Backbone as JSON, one array per atom type, in Angstrom:
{
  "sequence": "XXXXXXXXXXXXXXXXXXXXXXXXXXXXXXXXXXXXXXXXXXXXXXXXXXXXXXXXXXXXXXXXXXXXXXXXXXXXXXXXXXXXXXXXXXXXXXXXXXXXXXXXXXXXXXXXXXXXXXXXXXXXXXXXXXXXXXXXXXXXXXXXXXXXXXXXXXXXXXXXXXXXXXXXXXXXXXXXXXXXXXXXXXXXXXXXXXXXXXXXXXXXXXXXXXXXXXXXXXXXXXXXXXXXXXXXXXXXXXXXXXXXX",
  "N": [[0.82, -1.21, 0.0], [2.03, 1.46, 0.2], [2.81, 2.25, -1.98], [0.33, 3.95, -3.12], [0.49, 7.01, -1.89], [2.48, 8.06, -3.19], [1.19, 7.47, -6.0], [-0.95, 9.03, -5.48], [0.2, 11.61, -5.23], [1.8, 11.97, -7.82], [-0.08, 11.9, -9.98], [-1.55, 14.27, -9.21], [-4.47, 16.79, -8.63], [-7.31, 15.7, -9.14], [-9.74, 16.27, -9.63], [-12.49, 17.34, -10.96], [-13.06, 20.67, -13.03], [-15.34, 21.37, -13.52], [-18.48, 23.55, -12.93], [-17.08, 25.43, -13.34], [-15.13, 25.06, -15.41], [-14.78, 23.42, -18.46], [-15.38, 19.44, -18.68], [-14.87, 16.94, -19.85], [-14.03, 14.21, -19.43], [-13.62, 10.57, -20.12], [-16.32, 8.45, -19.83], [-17.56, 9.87, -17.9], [-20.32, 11.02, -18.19], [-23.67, 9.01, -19.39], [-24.26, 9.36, -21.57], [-27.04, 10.78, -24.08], [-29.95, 10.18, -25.83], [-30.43, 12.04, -29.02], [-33.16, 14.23, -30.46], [-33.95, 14.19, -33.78], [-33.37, 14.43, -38.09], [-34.77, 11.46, -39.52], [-35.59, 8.93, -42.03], [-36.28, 6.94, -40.62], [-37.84, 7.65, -39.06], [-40.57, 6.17, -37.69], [-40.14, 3.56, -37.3], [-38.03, 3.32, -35.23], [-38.75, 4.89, -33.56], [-40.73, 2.95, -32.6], [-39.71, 1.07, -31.5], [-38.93, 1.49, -29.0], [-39.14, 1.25, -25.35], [-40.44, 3.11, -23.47], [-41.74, 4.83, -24.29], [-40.55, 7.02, -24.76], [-39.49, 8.27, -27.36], [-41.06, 9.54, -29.87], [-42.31, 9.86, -33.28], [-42.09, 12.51, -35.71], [-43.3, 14.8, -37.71], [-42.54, 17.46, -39.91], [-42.89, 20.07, -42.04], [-43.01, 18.55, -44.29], [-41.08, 16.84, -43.2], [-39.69, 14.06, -42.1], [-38.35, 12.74, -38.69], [-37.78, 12.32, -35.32], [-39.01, 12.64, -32.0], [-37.5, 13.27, -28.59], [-38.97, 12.7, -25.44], [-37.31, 12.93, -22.29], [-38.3, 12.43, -20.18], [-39.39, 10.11, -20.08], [-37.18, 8.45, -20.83], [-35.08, 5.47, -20.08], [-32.38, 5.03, -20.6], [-32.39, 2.68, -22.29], [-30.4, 1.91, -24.27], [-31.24, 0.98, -26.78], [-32.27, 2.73, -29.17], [-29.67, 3.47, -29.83], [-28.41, 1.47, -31.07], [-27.55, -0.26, -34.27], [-28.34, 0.02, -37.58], [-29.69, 2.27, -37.83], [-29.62, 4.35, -35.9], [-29.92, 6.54, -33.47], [-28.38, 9.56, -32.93], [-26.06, 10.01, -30.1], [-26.22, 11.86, -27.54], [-23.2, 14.11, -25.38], [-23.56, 15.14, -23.13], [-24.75, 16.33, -19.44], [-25.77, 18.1, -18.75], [-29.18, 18.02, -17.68], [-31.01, 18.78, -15.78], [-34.09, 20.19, -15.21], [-36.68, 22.47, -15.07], [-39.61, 21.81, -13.21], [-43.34, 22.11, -14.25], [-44.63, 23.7, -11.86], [-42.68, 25.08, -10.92], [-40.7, 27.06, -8.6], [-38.82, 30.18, -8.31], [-35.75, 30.49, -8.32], [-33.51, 30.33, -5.75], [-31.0, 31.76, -4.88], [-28.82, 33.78, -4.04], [-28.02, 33.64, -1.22], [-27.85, 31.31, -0.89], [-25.71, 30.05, -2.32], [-23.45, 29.01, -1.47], [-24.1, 27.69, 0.68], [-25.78, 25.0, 0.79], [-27.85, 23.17, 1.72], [-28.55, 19.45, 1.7], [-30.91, 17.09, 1.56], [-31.4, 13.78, 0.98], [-33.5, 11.14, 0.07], [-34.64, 8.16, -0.32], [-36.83, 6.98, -2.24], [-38.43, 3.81, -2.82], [-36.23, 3.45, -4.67], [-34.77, 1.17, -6.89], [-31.5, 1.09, -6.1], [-29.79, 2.22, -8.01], [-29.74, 5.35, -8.56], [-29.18, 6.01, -5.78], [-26.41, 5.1, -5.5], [-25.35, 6.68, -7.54], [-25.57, 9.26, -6.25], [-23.54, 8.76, -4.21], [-21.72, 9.3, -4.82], [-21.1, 11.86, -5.13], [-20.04, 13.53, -3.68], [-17.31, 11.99, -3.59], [-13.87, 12.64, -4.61], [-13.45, 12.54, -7.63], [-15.54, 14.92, -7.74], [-16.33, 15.89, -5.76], [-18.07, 17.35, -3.58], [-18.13, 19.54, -1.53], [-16.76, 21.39, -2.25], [-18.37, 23.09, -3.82], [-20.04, 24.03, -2.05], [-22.37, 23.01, -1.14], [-23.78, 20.76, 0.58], [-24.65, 17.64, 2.45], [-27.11, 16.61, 4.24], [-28.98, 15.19, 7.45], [-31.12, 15.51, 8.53], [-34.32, 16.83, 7.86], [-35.22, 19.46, 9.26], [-32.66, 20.81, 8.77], [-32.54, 20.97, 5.85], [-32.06, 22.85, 2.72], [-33.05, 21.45, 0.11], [-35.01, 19.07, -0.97], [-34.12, 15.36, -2.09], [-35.44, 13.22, -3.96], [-35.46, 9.55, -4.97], [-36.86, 6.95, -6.6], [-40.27, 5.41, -7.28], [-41.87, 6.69, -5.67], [-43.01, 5.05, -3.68], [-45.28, 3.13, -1.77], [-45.36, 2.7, 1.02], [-43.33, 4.67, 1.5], [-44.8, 7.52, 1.2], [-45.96, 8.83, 2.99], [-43.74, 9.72, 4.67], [-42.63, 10.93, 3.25], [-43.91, 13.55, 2.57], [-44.15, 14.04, 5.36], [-40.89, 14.99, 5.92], [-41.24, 16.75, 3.99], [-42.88, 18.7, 5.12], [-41.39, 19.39, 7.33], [-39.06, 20.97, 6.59], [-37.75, 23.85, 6.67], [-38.76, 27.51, 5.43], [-36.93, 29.03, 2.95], [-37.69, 26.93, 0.4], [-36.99, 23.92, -2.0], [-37.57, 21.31, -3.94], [-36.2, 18.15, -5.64], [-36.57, 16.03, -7.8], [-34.93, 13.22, -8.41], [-34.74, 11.23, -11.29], [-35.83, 9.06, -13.62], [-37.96, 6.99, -12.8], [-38.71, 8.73, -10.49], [-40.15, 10.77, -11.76], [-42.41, 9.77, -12.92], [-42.98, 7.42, -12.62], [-41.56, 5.81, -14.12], [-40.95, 2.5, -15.32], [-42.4, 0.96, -13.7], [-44.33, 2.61, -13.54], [-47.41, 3.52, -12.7], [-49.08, 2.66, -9.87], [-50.88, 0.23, -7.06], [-49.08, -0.08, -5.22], [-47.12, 1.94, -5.81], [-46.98, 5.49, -6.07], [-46.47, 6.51, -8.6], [-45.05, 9.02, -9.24], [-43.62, 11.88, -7.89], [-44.64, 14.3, -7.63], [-47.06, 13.74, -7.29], [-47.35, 13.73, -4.76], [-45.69, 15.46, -2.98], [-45.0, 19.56, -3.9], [-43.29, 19.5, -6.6], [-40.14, 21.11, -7.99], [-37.97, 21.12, -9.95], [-37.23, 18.84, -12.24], [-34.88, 15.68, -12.67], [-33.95, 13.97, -14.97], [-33.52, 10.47, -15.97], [-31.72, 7.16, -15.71], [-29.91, 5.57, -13.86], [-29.38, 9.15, -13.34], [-25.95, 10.47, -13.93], [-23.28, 11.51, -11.49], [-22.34, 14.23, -11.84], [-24.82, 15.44, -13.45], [-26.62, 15.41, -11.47], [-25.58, 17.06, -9.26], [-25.53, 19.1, -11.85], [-28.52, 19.85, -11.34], [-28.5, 20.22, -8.95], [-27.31, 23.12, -8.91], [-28.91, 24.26, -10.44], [-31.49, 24.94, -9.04], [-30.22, 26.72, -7.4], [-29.48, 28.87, -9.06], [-27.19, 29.26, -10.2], [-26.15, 28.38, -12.5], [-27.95, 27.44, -15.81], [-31.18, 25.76, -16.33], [-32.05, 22.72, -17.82], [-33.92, 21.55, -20.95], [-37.1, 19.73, -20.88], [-37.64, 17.77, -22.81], [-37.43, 17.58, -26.46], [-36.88, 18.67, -29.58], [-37.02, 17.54, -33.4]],
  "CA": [[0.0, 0.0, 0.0], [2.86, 2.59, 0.27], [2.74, 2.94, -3.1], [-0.79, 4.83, -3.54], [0.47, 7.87, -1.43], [3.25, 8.09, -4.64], [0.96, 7.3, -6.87], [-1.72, 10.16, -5.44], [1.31, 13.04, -5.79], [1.9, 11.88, -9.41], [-1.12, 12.55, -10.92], [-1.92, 15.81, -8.88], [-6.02, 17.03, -8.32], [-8.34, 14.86, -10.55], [-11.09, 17.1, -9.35], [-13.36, 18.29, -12.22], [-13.04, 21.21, -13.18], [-16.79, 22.07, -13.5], [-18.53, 24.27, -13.82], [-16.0, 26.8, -13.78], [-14.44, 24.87, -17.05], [-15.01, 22.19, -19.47], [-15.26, 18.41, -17.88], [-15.27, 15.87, -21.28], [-13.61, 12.63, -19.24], [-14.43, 9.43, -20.5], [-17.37, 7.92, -18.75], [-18.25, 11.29, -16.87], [-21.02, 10.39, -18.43], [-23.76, 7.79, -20.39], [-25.43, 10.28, -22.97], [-28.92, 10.07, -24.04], [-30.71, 10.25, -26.92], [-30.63, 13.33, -29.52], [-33.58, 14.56, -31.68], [-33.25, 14.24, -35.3], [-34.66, 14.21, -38.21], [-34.23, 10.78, -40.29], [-36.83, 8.84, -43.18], [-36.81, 5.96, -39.84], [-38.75, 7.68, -37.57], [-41.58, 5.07, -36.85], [-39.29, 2.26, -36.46], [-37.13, 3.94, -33.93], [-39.83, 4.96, -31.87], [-41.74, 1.62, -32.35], [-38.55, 0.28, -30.55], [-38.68, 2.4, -27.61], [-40.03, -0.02, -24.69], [-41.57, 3.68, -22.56], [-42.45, 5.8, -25.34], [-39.89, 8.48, -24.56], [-39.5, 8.76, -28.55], [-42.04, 9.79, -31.18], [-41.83, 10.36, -34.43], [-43.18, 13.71, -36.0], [-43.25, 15.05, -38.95], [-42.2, 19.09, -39.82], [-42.17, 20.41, -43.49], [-42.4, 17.25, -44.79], [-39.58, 15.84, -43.16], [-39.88, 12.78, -40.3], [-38.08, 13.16, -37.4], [-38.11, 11.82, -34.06], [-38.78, 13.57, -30.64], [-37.24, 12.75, -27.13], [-39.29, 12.85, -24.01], [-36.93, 12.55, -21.75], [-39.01, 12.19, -18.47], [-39.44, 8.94, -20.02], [-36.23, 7.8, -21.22], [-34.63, 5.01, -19.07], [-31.08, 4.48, -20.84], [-31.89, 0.47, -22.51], [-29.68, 2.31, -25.08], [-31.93, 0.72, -27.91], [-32.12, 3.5, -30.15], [-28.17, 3.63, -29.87], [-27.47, 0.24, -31.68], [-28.08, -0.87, -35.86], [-28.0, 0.77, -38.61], [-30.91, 3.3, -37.88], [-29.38, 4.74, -34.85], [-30.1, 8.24, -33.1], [-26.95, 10.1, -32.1], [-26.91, 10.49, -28.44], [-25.26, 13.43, -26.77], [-22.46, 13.36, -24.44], [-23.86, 16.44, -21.87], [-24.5, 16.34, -18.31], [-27.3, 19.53, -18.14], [-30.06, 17.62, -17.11], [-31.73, 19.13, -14.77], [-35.38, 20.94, -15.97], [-37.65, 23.08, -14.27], [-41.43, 22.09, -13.01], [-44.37, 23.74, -14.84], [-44.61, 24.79, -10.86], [-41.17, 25.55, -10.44], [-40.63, 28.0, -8.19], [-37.63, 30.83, -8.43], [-34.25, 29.93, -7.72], [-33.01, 30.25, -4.24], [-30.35, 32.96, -5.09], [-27.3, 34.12, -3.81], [-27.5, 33.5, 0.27], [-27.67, 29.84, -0.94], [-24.99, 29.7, -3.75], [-22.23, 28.71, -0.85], [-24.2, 27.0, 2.04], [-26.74, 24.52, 0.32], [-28.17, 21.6, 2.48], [-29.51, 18.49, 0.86], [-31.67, 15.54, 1.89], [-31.44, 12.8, 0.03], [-34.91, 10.49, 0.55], [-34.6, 6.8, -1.41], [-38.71, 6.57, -2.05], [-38.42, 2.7, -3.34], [-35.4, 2.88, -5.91], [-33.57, 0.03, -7.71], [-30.65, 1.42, -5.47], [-28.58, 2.85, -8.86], [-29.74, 6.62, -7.65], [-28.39, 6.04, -4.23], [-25.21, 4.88, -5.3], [-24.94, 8.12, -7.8], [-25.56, 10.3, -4.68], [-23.02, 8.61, -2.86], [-20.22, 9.32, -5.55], [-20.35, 13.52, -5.67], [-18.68, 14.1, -2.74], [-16.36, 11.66, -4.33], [-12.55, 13.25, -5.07], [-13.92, 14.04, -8.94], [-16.81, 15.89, -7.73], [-16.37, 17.01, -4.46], [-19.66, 18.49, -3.47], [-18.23, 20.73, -0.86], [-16.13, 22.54, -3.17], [-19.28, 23.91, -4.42], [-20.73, 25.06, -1.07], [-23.07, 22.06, -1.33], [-23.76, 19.35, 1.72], [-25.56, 16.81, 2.47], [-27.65, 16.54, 5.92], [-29.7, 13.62, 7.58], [-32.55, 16.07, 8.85], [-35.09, 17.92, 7.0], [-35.0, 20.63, 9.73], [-31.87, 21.6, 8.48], [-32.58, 21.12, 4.54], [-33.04, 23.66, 1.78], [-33.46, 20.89, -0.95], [-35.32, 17.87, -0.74], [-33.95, 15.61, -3.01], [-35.58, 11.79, -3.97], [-35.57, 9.18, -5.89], [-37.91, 5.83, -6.58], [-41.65, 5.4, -8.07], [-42.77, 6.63, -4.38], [-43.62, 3.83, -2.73], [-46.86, 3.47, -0.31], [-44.44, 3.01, 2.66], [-42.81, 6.11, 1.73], [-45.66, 8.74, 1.06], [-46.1, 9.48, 4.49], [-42.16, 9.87, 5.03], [-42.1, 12.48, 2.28], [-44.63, 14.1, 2.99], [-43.65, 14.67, 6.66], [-39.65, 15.41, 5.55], [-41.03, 18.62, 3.51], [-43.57, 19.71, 5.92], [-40.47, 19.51, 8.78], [-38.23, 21.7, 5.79], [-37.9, 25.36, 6.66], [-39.22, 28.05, 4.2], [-37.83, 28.58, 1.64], [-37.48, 25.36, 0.47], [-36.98, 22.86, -2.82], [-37.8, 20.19, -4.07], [-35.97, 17.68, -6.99], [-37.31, 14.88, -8.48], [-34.06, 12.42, -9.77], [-34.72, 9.53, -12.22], [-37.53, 8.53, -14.14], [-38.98, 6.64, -11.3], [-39.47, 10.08, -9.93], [-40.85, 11.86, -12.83], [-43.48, 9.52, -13.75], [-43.07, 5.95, -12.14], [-40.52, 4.61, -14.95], [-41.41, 1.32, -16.2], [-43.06, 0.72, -12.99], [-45.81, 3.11, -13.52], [-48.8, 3.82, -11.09], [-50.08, 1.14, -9.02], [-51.57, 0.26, -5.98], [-47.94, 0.19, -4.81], [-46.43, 3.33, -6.32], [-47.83, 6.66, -6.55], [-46.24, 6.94, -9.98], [-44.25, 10.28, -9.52], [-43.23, 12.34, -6.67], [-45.87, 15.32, -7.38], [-48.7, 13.75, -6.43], [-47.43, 13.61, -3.12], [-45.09, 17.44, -3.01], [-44.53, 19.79, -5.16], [-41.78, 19.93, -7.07], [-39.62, 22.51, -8.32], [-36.87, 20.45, -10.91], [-36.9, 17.19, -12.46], [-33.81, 15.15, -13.1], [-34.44, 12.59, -15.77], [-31.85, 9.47, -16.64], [-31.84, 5.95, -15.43], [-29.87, 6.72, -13.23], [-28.48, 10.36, -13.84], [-24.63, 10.34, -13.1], [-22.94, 12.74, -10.53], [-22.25, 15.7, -12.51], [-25.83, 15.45, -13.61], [-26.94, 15.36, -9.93], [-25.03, 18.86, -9.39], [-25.83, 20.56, -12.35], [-29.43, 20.26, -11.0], [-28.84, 21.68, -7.5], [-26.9, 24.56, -8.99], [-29.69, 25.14, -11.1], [-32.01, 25.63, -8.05], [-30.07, 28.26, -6.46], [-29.38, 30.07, -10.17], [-25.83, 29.17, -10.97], [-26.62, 27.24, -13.96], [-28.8, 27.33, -16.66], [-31.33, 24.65, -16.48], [-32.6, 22.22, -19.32], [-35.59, 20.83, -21.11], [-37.08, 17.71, -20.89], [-38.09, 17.76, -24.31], [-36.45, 17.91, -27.37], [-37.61, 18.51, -31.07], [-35.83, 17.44, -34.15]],
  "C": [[0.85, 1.26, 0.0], [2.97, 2.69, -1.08], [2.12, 4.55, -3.68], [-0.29, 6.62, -2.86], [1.26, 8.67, -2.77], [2.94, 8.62, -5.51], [-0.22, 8.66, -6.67], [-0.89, 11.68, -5.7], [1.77, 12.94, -7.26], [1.3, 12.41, -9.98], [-1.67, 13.63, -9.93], [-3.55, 15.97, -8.29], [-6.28, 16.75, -9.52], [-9.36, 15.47, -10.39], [-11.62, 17.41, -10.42], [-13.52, 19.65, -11.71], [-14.51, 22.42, -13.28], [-17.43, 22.4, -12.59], [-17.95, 25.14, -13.7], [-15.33, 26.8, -15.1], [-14.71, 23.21, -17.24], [-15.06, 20.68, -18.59], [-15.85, 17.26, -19.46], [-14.16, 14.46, -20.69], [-14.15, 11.94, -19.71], [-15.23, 8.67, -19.4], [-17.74, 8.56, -17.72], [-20.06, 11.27, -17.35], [-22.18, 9.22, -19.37], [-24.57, 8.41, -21.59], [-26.37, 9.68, -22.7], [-29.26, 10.57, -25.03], [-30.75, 11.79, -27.84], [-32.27, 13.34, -30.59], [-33.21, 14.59, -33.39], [-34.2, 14.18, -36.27], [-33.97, 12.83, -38.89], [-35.73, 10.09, -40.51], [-37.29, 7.38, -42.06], [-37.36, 6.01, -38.86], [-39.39, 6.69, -37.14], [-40.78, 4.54, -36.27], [-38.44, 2.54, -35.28], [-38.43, 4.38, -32.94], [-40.66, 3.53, -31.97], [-40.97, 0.73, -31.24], [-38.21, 0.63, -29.1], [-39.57, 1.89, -26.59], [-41.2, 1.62, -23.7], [-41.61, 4.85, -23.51], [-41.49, 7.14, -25.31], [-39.72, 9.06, -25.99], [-40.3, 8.63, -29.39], [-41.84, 10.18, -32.63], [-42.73, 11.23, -34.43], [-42.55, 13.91, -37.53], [-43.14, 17.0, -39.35], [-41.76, 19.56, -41.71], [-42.33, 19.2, -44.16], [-41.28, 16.28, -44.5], [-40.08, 15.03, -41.79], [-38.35, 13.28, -39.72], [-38.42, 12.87, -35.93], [-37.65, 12.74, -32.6], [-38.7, 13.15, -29.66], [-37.68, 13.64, -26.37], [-38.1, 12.34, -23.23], [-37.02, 11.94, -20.27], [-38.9, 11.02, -18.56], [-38.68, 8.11, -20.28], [-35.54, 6.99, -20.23], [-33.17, 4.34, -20.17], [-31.17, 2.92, -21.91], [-31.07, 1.29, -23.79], [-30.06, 1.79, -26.93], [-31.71, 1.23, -29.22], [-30.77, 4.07, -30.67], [-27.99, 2.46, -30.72], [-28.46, 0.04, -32.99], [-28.21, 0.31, -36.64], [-28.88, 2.24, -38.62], [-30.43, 4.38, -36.67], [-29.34, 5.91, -34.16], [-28.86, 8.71, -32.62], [-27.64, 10.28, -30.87], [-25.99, 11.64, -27.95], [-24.23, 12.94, -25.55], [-22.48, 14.35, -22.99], [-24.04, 15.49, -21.02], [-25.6, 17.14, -18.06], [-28.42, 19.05, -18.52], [-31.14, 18.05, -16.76], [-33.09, 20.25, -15.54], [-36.34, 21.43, -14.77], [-39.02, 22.29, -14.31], [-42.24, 22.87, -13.85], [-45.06, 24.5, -13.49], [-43.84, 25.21, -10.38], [-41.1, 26.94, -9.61], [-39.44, 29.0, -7.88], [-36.23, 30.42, -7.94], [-33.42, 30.82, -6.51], [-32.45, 31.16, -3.89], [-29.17, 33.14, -4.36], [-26.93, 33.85, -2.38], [-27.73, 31.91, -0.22], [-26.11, 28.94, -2.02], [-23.7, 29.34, -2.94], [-23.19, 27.69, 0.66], [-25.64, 26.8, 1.36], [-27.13, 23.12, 0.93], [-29.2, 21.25, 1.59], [-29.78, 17.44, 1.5], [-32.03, 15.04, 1.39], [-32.8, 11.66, 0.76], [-34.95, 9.48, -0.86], [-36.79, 6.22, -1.13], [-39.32, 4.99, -3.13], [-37.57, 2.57, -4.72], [-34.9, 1.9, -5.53], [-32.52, 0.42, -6.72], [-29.45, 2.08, -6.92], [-28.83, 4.02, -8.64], [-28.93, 6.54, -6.67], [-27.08, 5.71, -4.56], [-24.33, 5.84, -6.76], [-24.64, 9.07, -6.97], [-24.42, 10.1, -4.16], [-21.15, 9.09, -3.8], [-20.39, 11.44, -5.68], [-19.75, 14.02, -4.74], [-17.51, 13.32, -2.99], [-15.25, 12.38, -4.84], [-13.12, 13.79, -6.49], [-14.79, 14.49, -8.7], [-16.35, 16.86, -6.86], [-17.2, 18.17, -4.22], [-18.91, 19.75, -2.88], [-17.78, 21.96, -0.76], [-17.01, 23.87, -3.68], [-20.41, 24.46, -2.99], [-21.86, 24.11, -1.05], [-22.98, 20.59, -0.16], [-25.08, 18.81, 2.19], [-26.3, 16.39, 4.14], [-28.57, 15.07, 6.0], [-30.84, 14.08, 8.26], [-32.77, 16.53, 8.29], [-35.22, 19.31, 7.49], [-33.91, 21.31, 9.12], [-31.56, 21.44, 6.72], [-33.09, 22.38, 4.05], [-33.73, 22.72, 0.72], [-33.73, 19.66, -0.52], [-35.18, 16.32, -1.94], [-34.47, 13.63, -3.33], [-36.09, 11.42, -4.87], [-36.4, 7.36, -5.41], [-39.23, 6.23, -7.1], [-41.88, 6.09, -6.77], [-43.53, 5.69, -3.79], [-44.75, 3.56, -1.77], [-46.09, 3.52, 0.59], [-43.84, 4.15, 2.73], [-43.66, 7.26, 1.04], [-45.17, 9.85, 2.33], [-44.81, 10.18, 5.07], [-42.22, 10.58, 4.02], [-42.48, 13.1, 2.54], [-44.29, 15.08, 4.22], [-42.2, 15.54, 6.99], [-40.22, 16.92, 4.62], [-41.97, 19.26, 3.89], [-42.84, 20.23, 7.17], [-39.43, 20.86, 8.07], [-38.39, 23.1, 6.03], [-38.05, 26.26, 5.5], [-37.78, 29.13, 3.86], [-37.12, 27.57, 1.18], [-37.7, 24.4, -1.17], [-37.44, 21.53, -2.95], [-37.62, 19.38, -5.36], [-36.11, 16.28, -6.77], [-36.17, 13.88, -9.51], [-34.57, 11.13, -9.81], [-36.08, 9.9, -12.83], [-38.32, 8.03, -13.75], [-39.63, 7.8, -10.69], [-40.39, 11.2, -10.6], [-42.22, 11.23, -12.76], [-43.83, 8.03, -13.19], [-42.43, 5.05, -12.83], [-41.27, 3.29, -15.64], [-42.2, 0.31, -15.09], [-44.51, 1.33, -13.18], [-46.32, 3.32, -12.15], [-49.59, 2.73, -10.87], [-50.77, 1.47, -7.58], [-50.43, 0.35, -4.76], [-46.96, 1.42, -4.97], [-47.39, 4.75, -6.72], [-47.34, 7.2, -8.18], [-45.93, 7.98, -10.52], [-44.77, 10.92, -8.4], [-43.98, 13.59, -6.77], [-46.84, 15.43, -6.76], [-48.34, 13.33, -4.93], [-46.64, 14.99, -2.67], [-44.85, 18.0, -3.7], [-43.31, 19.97, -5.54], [-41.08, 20.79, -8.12], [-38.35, 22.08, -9.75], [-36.9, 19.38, -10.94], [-35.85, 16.98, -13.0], [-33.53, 14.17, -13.81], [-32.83, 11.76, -15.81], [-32.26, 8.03, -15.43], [-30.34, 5.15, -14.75], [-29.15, 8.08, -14.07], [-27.61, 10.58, -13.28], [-24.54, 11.61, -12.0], [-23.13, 14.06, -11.24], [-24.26, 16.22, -13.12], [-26.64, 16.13, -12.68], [-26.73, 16.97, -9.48], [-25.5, 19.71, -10.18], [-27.56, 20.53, -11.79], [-29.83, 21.24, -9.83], [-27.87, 22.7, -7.65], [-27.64, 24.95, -9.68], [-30.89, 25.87, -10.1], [-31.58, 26.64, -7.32], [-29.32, 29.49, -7.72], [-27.96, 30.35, -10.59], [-25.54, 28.62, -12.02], [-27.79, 27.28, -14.44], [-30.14, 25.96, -16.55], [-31.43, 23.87, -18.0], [-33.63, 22.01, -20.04], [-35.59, 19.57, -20.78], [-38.04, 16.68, -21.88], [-37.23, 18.6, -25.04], [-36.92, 17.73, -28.71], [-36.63, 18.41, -32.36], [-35.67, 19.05, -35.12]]
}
């Protein structure tokens, strides 16, 4: 093991650089789907197991459009001869149609987050657990993570919502001091994913608080994760979560 101390002064700070500057590592992250237009629309969306892509039509030309609320990664529309380019971003993160203003400048250095697992797969939770991670390093960005809601600004969870965990959300952002967030990562959280709405899942984290930014992706890596809660306090641009060819 006396090596690694060596081998950590060699290569220097691996930290990403973002967003202050550029961050294009390999496997920073897994893209996702671009708009386009091409003469295979149908078939490309016929292939799409949760409908996230449609074909349309503009001018006469086909063309296929990504929902992304609904996109869960099976990378489908990535493989054979028909294949959609996918993008290699990171800016994610999309406002609510009740979104409410961004947080602003007494938050842009001292940002508490509460992370709330509301019946995920566990690949969310083990995104979360990588941005305080050496290449992220949340706390670089004035960004930490708490284990009470008393002391949260952002509430931040992922899963279909589960019946066992209504009540536990619910109660976590009525305990949240004003003024107060609320983001919605994965597609489980948008909409219920490929789970849907059951008698077991409320089928997206609205109908139980409101929320202020959704974070689509299956899961959505670290950097992803970030650029959403710097878009809540207005250091970052957000995104759509729709896309037209």
């Amino acid at each position: 093991m006396s090596f690694w101390p060596y081998y950590g002064l060699q290569r220097g700070i691996t930290t990403t650089a973002w967003p202050d500057g550029a961050e294009d590592s390999a496997g920073i992250t897994p893209g996702r789907p671009r708009a386009g237009q091409t003469e295979h629309a149908e078939e490309i969306a016929a292939a799409c197991p949760t409908q996230a892509l449609k074909a349309v039509s503009q001018d006469g030309r086909d063309g296929v459009a990504v929902d992304f609320s609904h996109c869960i990664h099976c990378q489908r529309c990535r493989q054979g001869d028909n294949a959609l380019p996918w993008s290699t971003d990171f800016s994610w993160g999309a406002p609510s149609a009740s979104a409410q203003p961004a947080l602003g400048s007494r938050f842009t250095r001292s940002l508490q987050v509460l992370y709330v697992d509301a019946g995920a797969c566990g690949a969310c939770v083990n995104e979360v657990r990588l941005i305080d991670a050496p290449p992220y390093n949340l706390h670089r960005l004035g960004i930490f993570v708490t284990a009470t809601p008393r002391d949260a600004d952002v509430l931040l969870v992922a899963g279909p919502i589960t019946d066992a965990m209504r009540t536990a959300i619910s109660k976590a952002y009525a305990a949240m001091p004003e003024p107060k967030r609320v983001m919605g990562m994965g597609t489980c959280a948008i909409n219920g994913g490929v789970l849907g709405e059951s008698f077991a899942c409320a089928g997206g984290l609205e109908k139980i608080v409101p929320v202020d930014l959704w974070l689509p992706g299956c899961p959505p890596p670290p950097l992803a994760i970030i650029h959403g809660l710097l878009s809540l306090v207005g250091r970052v641009a957000p995104a759509a979560l729709e896309e037209q060819p």
